[in-house]
PDB file of C-alpha atoms in Angstrom:
ATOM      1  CA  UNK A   1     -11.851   8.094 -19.799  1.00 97.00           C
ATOM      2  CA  UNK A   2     -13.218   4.773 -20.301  1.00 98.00           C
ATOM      3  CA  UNK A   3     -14.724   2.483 -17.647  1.00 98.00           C
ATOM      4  CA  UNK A   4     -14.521  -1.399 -18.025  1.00 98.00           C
ATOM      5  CA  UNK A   5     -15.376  -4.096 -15.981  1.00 98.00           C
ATOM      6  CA  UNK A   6     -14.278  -6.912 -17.530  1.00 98.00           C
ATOM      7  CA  UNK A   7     -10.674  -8.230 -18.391  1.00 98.00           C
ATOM      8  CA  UNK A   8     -11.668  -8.717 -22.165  1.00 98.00           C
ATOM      9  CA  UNK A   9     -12.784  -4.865 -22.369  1.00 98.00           C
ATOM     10  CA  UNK A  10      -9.752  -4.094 -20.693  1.00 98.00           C
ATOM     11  CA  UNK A  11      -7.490  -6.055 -23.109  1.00 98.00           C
ATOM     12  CA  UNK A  12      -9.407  -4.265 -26.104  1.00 97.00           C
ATOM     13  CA  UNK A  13      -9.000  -0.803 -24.663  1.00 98.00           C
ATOM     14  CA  UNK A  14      -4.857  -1.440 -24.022  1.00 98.00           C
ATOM     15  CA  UNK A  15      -4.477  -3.235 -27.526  1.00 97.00           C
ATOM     16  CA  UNK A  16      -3.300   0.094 -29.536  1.00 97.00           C
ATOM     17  CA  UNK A  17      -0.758   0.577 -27.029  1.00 98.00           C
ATOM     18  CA  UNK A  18       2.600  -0.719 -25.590  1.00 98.00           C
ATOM     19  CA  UNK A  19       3.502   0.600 -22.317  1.00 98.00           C
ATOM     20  CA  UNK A  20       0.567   1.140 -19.894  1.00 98.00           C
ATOM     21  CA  UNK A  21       1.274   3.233 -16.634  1.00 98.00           C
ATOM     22  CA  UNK A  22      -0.786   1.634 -14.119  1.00 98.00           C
ATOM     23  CA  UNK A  23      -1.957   2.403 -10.353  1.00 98.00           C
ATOM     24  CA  UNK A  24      -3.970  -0.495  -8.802  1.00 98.00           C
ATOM     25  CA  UNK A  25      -6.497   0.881  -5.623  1.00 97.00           C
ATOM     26  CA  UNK A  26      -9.648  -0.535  -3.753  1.00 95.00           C
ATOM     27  CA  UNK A  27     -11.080   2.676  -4.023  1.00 95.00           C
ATOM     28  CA  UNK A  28     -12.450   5.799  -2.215  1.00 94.00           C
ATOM     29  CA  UNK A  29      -8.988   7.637  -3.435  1.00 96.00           C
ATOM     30  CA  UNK A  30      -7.812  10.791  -1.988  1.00 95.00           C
ATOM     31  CA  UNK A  31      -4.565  12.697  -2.707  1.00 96.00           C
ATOM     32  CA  UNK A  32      -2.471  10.167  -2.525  1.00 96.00           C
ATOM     33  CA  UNK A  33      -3.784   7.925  -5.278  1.00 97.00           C
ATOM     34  CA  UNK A  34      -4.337  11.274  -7.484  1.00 97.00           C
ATOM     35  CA  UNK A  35      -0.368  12.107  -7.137  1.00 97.00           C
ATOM     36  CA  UNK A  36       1.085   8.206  -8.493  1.00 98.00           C
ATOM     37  CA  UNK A  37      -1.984   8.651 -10.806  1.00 98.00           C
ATOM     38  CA  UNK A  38       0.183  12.091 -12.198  1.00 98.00           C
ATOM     39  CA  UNK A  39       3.746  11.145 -11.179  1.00 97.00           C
ATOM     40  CA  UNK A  40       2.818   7.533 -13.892  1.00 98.00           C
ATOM     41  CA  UNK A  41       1.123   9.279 -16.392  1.00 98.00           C
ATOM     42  CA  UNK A  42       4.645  10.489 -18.040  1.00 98.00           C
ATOM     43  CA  UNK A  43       6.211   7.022 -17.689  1.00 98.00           C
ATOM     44  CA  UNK A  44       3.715   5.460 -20.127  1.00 98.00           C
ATOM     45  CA  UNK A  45       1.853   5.682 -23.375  1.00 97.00           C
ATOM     46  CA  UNK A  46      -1.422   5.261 -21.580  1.00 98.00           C
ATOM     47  CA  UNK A  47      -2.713   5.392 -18.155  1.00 98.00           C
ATOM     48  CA  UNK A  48      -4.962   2.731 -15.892  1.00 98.00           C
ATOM     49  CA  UNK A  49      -6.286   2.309 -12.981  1.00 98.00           C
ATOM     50  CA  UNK A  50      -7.956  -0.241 -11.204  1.00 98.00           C
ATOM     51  CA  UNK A  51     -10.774  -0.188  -8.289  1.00 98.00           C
ATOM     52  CA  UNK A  52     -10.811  -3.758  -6.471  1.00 97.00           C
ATOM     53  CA  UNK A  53     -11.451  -4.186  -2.969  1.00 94.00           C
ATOM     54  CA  UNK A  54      -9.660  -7.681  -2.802  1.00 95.00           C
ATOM     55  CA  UNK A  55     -11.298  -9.988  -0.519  1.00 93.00           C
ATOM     56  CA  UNK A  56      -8.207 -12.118  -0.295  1.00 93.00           C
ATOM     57  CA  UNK A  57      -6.103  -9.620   1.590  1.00 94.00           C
ATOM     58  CA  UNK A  58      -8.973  -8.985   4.256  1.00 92.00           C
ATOM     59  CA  UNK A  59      -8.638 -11.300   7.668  1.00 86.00           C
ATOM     60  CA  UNK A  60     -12.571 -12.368   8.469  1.00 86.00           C
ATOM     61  CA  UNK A  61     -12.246  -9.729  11.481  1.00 83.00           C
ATOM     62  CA  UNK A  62     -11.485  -6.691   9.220  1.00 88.00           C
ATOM     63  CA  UNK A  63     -13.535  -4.351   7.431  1.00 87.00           C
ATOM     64  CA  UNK A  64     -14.068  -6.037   3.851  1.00 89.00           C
ATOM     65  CA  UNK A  65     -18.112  -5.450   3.912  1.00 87.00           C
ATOM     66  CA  UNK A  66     -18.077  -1.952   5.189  1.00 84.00           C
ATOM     67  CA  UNK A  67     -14.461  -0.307   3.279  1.00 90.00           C
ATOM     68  CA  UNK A  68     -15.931   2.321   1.455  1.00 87.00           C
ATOM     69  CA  UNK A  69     -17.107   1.861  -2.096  1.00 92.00           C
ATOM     70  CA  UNK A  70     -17.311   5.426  -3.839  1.00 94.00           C
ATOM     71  CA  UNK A  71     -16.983   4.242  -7.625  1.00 96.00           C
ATOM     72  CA  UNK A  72     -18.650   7.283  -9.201  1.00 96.00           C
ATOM     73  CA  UNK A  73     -16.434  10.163  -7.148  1.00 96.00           C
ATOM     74  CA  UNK A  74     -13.132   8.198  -7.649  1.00 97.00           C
ATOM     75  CA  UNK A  75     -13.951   7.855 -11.601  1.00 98.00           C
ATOM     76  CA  UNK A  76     -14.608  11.601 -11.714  1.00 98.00           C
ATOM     77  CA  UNK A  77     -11.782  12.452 -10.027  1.00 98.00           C
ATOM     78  CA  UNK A  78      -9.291   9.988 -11.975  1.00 98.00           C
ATOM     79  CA  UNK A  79     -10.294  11.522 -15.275  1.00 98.00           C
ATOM     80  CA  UNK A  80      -9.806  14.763 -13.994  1.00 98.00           C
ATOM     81  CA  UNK A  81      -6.273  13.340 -12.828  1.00 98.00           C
ATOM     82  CA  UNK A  82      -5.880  11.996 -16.936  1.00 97.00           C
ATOM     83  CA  UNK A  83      -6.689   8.495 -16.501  1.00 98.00           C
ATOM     84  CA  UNK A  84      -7.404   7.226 -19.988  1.00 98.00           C
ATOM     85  CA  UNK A  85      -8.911   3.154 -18.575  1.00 98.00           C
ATOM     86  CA  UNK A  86     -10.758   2.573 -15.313  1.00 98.00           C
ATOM     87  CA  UNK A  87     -10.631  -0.897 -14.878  1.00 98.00           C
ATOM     88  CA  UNK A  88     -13.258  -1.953 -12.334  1.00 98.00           C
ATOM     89  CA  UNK A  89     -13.773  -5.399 -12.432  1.00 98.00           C
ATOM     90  CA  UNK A  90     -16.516  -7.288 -10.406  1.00 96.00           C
ATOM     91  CA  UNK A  91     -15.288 -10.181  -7.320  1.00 95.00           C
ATOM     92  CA  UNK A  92     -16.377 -12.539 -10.432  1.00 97.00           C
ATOM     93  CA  UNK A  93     -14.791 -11.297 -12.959  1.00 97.00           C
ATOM     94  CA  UNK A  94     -11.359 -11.659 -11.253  1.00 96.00           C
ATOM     95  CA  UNK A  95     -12.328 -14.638  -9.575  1.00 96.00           C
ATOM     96  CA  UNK A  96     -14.673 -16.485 -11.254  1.00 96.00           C
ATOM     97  CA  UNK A  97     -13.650 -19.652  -9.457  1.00 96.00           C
ATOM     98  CA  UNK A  98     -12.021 -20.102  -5.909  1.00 94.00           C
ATOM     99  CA  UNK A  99      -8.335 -18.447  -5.892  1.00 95.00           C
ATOM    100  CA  UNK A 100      -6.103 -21.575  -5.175  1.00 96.00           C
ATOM    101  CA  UNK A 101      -3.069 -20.595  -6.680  1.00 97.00           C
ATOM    102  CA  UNK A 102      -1.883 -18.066  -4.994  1.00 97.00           C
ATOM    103  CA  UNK A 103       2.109 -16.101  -4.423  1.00 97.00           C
ATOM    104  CA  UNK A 104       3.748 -17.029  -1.153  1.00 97.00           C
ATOM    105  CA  UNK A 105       6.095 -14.122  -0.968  1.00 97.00           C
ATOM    106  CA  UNK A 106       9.361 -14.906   0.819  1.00 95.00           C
ATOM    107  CA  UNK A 107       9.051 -15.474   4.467  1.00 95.00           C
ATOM    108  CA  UNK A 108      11.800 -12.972   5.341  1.00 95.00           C
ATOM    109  CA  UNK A 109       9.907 -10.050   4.224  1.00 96.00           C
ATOM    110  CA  UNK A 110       6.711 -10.849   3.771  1.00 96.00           C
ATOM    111  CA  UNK A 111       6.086 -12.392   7.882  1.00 97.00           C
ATOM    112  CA  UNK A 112       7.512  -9.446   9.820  1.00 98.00           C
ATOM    113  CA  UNK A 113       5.777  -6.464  10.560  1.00 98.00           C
ATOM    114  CA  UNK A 114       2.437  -5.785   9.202  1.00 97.00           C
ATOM    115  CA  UNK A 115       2.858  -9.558   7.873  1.00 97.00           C
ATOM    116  CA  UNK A 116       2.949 -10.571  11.744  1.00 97.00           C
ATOM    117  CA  UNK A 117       0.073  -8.674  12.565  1.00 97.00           C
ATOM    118  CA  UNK A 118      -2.098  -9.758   9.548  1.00 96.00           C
ATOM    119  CA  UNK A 119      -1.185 -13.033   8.757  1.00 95.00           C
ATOM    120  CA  UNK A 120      -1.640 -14.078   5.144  1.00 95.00           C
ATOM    121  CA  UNK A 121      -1.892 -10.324   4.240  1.00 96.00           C
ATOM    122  CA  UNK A 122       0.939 -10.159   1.755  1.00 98.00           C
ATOM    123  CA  UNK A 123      -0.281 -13.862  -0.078  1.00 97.00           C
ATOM    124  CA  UNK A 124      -3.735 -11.899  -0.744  1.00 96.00           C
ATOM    125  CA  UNK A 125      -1.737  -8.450  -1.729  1.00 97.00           C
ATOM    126  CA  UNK A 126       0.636 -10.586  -4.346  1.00 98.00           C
ATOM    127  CA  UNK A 127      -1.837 -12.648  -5.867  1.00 98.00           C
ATOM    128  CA  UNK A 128      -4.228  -9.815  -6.938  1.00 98.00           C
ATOM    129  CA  UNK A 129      -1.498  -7.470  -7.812  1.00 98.00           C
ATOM    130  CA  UNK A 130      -0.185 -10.504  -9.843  1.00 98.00           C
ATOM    131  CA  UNK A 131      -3.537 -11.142 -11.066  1.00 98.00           C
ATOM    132  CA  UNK A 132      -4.064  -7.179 -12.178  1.00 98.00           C
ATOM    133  CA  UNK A 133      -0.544  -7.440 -14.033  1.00 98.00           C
ATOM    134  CA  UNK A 134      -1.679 -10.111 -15.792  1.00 97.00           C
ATOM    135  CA  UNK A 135      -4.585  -8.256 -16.950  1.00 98.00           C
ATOM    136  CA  UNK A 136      -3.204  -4.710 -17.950  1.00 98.00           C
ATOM    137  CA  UNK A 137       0.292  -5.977 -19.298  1.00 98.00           C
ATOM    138  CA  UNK A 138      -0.657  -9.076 -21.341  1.00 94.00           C
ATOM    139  CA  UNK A 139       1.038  -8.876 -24.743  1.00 92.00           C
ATOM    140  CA  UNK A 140       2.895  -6.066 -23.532  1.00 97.00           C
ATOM    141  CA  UNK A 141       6.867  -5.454 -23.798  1.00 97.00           C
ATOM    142  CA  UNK A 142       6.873  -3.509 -20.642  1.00 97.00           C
ATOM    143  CA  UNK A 143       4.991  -1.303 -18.433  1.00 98.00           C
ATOM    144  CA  UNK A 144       5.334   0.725 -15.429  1.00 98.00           C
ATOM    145  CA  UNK A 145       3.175   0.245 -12.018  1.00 98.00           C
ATOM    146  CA  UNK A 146       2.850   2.887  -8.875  1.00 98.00           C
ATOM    147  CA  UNK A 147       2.486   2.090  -5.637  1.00 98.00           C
ATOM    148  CA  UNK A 148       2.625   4.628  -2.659  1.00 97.00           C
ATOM    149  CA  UNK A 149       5.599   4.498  -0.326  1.00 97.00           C
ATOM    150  CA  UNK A 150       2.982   4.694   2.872  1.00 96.00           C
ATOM    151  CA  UNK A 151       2.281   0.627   2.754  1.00 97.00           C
ATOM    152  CA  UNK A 152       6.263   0.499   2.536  1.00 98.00           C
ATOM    153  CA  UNK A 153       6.486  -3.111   3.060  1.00 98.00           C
ATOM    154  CA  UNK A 154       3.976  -3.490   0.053  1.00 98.00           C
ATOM    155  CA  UNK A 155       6.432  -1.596  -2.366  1.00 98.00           C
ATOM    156  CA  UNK A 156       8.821  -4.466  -1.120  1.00 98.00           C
ATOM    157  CA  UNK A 157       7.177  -7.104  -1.727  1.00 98.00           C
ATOM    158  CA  UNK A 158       5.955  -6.393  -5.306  1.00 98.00           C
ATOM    159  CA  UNK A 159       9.539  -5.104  -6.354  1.00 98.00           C
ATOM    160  CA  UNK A 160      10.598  -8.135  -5.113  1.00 97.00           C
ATOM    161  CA  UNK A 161       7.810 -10.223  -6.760  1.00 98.00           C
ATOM    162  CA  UNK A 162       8.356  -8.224 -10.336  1.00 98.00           C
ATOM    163  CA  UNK A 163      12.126  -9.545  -9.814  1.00 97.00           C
ATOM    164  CA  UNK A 164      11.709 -12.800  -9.222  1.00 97.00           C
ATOM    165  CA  UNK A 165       8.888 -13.642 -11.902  1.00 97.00           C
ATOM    166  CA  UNK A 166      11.295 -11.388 -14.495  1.00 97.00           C
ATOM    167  CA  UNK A 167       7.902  -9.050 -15.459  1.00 98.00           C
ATOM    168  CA  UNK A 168       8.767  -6.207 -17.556  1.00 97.00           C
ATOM    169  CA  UNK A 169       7.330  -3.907 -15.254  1.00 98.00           C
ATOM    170  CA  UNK A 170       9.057  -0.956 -13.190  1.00 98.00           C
ATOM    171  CA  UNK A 171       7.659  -0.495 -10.354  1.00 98.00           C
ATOM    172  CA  UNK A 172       7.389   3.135  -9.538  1.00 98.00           C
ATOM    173  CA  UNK A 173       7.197   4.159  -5.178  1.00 97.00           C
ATOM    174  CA  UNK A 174       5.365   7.685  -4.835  1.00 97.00           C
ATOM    175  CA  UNK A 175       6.136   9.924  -1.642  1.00 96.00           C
ATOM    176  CA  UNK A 176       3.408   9.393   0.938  1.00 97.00           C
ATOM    177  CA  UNK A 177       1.097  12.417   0.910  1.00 97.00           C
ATOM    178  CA  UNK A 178       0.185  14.007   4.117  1.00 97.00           C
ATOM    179  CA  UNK A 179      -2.452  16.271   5.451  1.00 97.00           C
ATOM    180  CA  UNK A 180      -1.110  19.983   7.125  1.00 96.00           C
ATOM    181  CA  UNK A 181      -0.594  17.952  10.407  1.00 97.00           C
ATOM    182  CA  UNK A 182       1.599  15.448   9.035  1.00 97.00           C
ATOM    183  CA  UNK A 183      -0.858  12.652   9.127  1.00 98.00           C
ATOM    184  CA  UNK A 184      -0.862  10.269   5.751  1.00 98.00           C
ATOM    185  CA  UNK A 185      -3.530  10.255   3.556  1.00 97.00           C
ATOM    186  CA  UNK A 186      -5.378   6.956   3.777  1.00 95.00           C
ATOM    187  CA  UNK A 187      -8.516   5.721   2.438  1.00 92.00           C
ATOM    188  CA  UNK A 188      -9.410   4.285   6.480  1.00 92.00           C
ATOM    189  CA  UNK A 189      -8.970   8.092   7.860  1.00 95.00           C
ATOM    190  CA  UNK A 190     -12.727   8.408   6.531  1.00 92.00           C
ATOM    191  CA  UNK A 191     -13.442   5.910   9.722  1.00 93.00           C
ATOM    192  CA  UNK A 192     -11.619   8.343  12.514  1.00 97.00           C
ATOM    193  CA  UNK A 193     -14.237  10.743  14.342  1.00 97.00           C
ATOM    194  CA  UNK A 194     -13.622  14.439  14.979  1.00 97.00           C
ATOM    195  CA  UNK A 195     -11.523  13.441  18.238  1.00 98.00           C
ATOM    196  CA  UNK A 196      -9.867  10.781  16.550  1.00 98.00           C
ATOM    197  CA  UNK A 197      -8.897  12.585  13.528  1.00 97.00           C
ATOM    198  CA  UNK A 198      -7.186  15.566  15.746  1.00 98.00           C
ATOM    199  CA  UNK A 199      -5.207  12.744  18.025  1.00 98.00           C
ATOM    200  CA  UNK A 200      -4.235  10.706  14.840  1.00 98.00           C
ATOM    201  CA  UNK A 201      -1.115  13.114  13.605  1.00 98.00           C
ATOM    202  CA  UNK A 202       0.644  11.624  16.768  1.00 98.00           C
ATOM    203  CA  UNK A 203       1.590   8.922  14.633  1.00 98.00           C
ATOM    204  CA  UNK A 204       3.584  10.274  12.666  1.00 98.00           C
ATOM    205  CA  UNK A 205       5.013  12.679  15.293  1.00 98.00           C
ATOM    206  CA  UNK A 206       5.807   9.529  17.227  1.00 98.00           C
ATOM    207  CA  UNK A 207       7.715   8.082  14.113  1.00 98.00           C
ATOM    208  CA  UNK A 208       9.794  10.992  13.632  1.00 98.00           C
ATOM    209  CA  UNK A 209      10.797  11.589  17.362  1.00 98.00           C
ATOM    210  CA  UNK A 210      12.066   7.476  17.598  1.00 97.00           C
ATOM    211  CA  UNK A 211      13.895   8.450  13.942  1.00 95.00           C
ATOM    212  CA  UNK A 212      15.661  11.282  15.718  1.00 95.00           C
ATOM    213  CA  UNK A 213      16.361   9.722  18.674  1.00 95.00           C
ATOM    214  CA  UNK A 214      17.785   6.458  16.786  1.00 92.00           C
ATOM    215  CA  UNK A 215      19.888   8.875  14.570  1.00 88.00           C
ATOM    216  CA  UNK A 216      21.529  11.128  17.622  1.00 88.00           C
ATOM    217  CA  UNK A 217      23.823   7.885  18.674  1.00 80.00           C
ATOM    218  CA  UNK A 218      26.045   6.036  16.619  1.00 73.00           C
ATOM    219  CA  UNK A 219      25.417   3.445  18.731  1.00 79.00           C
ATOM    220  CA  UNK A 220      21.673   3.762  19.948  1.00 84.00           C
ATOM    221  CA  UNK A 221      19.812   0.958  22.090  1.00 92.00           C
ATOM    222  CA  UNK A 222      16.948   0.325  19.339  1.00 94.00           C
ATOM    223  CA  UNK A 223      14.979  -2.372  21.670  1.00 95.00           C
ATOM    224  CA  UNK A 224      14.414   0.553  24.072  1.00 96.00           C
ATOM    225  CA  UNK A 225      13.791   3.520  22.308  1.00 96.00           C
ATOM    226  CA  UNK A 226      11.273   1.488  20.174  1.00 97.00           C
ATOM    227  CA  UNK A 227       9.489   0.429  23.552  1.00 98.00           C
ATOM    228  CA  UNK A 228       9.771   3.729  24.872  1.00 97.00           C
ATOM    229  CA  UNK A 229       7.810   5.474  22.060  1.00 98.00           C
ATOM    230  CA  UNK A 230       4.943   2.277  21.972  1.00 98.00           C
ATOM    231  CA  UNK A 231       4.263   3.552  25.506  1.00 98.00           C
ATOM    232  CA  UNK A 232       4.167   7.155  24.676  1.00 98.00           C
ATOM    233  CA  UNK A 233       1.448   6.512  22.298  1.00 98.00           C
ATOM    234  CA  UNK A 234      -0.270   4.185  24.895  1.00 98.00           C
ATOM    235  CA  UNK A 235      -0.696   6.058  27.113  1.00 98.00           C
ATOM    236  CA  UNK A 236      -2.464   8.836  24.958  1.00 98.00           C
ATOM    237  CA  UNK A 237      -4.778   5.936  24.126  1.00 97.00           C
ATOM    238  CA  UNK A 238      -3.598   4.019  21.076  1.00 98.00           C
ATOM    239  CA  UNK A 239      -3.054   0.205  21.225  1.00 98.00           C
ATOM    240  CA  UNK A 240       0.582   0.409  19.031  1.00 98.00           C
ATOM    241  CA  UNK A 241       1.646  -3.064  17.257  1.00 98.00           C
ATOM    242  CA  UNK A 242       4.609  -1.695  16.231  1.00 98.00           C
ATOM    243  CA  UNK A 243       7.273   1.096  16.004  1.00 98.00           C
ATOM    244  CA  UNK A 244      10.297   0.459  14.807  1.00 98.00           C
ATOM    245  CA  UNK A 245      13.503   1.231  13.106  1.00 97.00           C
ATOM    246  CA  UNK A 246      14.839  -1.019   9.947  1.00 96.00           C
ATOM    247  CA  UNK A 247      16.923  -0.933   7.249  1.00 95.00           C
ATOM    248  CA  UNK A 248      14.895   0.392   3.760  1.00 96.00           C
ATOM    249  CA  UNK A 249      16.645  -2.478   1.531  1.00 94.00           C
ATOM    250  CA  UNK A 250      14.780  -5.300   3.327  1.00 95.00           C
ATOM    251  CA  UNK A 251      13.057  -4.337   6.592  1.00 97.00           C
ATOM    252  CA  UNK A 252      15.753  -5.719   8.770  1.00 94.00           C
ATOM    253  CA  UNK A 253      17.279  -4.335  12.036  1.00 93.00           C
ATOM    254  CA  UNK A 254      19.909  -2.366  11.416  1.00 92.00           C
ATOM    255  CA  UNK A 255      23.605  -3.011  12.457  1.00 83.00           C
ATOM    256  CA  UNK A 256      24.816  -1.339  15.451  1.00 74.00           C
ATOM    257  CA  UNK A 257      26.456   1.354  14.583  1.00 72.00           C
ATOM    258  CA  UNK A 258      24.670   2.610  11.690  1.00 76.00           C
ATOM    259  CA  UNK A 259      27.512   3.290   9.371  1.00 72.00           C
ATOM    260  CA  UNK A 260      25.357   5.395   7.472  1.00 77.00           C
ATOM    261  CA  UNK A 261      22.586   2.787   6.291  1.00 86.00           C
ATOM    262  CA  UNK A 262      19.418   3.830   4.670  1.00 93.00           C
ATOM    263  CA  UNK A 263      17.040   3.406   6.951  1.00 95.00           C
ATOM    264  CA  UNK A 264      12.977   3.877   7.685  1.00 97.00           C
ATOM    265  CA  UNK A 265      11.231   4.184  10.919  1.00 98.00           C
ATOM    266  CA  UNK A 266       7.649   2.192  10.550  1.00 98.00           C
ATOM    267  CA  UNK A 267       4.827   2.224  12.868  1.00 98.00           C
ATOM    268  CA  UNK A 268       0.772   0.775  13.244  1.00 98.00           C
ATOM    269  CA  UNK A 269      -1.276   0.770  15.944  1.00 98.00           C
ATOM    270  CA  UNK A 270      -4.823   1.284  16.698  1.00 98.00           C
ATOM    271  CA  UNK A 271      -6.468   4.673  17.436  1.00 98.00           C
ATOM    272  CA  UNK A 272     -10.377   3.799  18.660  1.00 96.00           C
ATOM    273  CA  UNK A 273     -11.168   1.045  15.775  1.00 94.00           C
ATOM    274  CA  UNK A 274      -9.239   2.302  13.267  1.00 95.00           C
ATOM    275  CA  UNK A 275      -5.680   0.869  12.130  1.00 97.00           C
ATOM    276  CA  UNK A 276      -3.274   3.019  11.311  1.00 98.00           C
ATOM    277  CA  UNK A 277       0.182   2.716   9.507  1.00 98.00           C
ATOM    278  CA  UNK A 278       2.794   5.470   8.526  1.00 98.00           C
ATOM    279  CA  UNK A 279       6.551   5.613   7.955  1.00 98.00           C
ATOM    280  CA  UNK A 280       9.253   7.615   7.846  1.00 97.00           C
ATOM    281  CA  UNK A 281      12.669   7.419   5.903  1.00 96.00           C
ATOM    282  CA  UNK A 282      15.653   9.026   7.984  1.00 91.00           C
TER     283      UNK A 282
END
C-alpha cells in the first residue's frame, strides 16, 4: 500500500487507473471502516482511502484537538483490508488558504436532525467530501465512494450532492456494523468508560423498541411514542436530542398511516460526554 500526503502524489499514484473505489475517514477505524473498505474494493480498479480529521465539520465546543489520531494502526490495518493508496493529507495541504467556498446543502435535509443539533455540520461534511472527490476522481470517467449507513443523514446528503453536481461517482451505503450488544461501531466509543460502554447498547435497544412500537399501528401517534422513548433513556441517565421515526427517502415524517413506506428510526443523545448516534431501518 502506498501512503501519500499530498494531492499531487495522490494524482500520480491514481494516474494508471480509471475507476478508484474510495472510503473517506478521520481516522482511528474499527470494523466498520474495514467492511466499506472490502464491500468497495470489487466496485473499482483500485482502492483509496483517506485519513482527515476535517476541522470544518467540528463546532469550537467539540472534540477536534483531542479525536483520536492513530495513523500508523489504521494504515496497517487498511493494507491488511487491500487498500492499494492511503491518502493522508496534512490541514495545509487541503487547505492551504482559508476555505471560503464552501457547499450549502439544501436546507430541507441538511437543517433537521443532527443538522439542528450541529449547526453548519453538513456545510463542513460537503465541502471536504467535495474537496476529497476532487482529489481522487480528477481525470476520471467514474468512480465509486462508501460511506457507512450509521451517519444516515450523511449518506443523504452526499447522494444528493453527487446528483446535483452530475459527478460520476456511485455512492455506495455499507450496513452499520455493531458490537455483540447491538451497539454501532464508532470511532467516539474509544471515549465511553467501562460503565458507559455497558449502558451505551441502550441506544440502539431504544431505537428498535420506538421502531416496533411505530410499526404495531397503522395509525400510530409518532409525537408521543418518540417522547415516550427520549424519557426512557433519560431517566437511565442520557441527555437524548433526538429519537425519531422518518421516512428513508428524505428524512421526513412519515404520513399517517404508513401505507407501507420505507422508513428509519434515528436517534443521538449524550451518554456522560460522549455523543452518540445510531439508526435503525424498519
Amino acid at each position: 500500500m502506498h501512503i501519500v500526503h499530498t494531492i499531487a502524489e495522490l494524482r500520480e499514484r491514481l494516474s494508471p487507473f480509471k475507476r478508484p473505489a474510495f472510503v473517506p475517514t478521520m481516522g482511528n477505524l474499527h470494523d466498520g471502516h474495514i467492511a466499506l473498505v472490502k464491500q468497495a474494493k470489487p466496485m473499482g480498479d483500485v482502492t483509496v482511502s483517506s485519513i482527515f480529521v476535517n476541522r470544518l465539520q467540528f463546532a469550537p465546543n467539540e472534540d477536534f484537538d483531542s479525536y483520536p489520531r492513530t495513523l500508523d494502526a489504521d494504515a496497517q490495518r487498511l493494507e491488511a483490508a487491500g487498500c492499494n493508496v492511503l491518502f493522508a493529507p496534512r490541514e495545509k495541504e487541503l487547505y492551504p488558504e482559508p476555505q471560503t467556498y464552501k457547499v450549502h446543502p439544501a436546507s430541507d435535509l441538511s437543517s433537521i436532525l443532527e443538522g439542528h443539533f450541529r449547526p453548519g455540520f453538513f456545510i463542513g461534511v460537503s465541502t471536504v467530501v467535495l474537496k476529497l472527490f476532487s482529489c481522487v476522481y480528477a481525470g476520471m470517467p467514474s468512480g465509486v465512494a462508501a460511506f457507512g449507513k450509521k451517519d444516515y443523514q450523511q449518506v443523504l446528503v452526499v447522494r444528493h450532492m453527487v446528483q446535483q453536481f452530475a459527478l460520476p461517482i456511485d455512492i455506495l451505503a455499507g450496513e452499520t456494523q455493531r458490537s455483540e450488544d447491538g451497539l454501532a461501531l464508532s470511532s467516539r466509543n474509544a471515549y465511553l468508560n467501562p460503565v458507559e460502554r455497558l449502558e451505551a447498547a441502550q441506544l440502539a435497544k431504544a431505537l428498535r423498541a420506538l421502531g416496533e412500537a411505530a410499526r404495531a399501528s397503522s395509525t400510530p401517534d409518532l409525537p408521543t411514542l418518540e417522547a415516550q422513548a427520549m424519557q426512557a433513556l433519560a431517566r437511565r441517565g442520557w441527555k437524548p436530542d433526538y429519537l425519531t421515526v422518518r421516512r428513508r427517502a428524505d428524512l421526513l415524517p412519515p404520513q399517517s398511516p404508513f401505507a407501507g413506506e420505507a422508513l428509519v428510526v434515528l436517534g443521538a443523545a449524550k451518554l456522560g460526554n460522549t455523543r452518540l448516534i445510531d439508526n435503525l431501518e424498519i
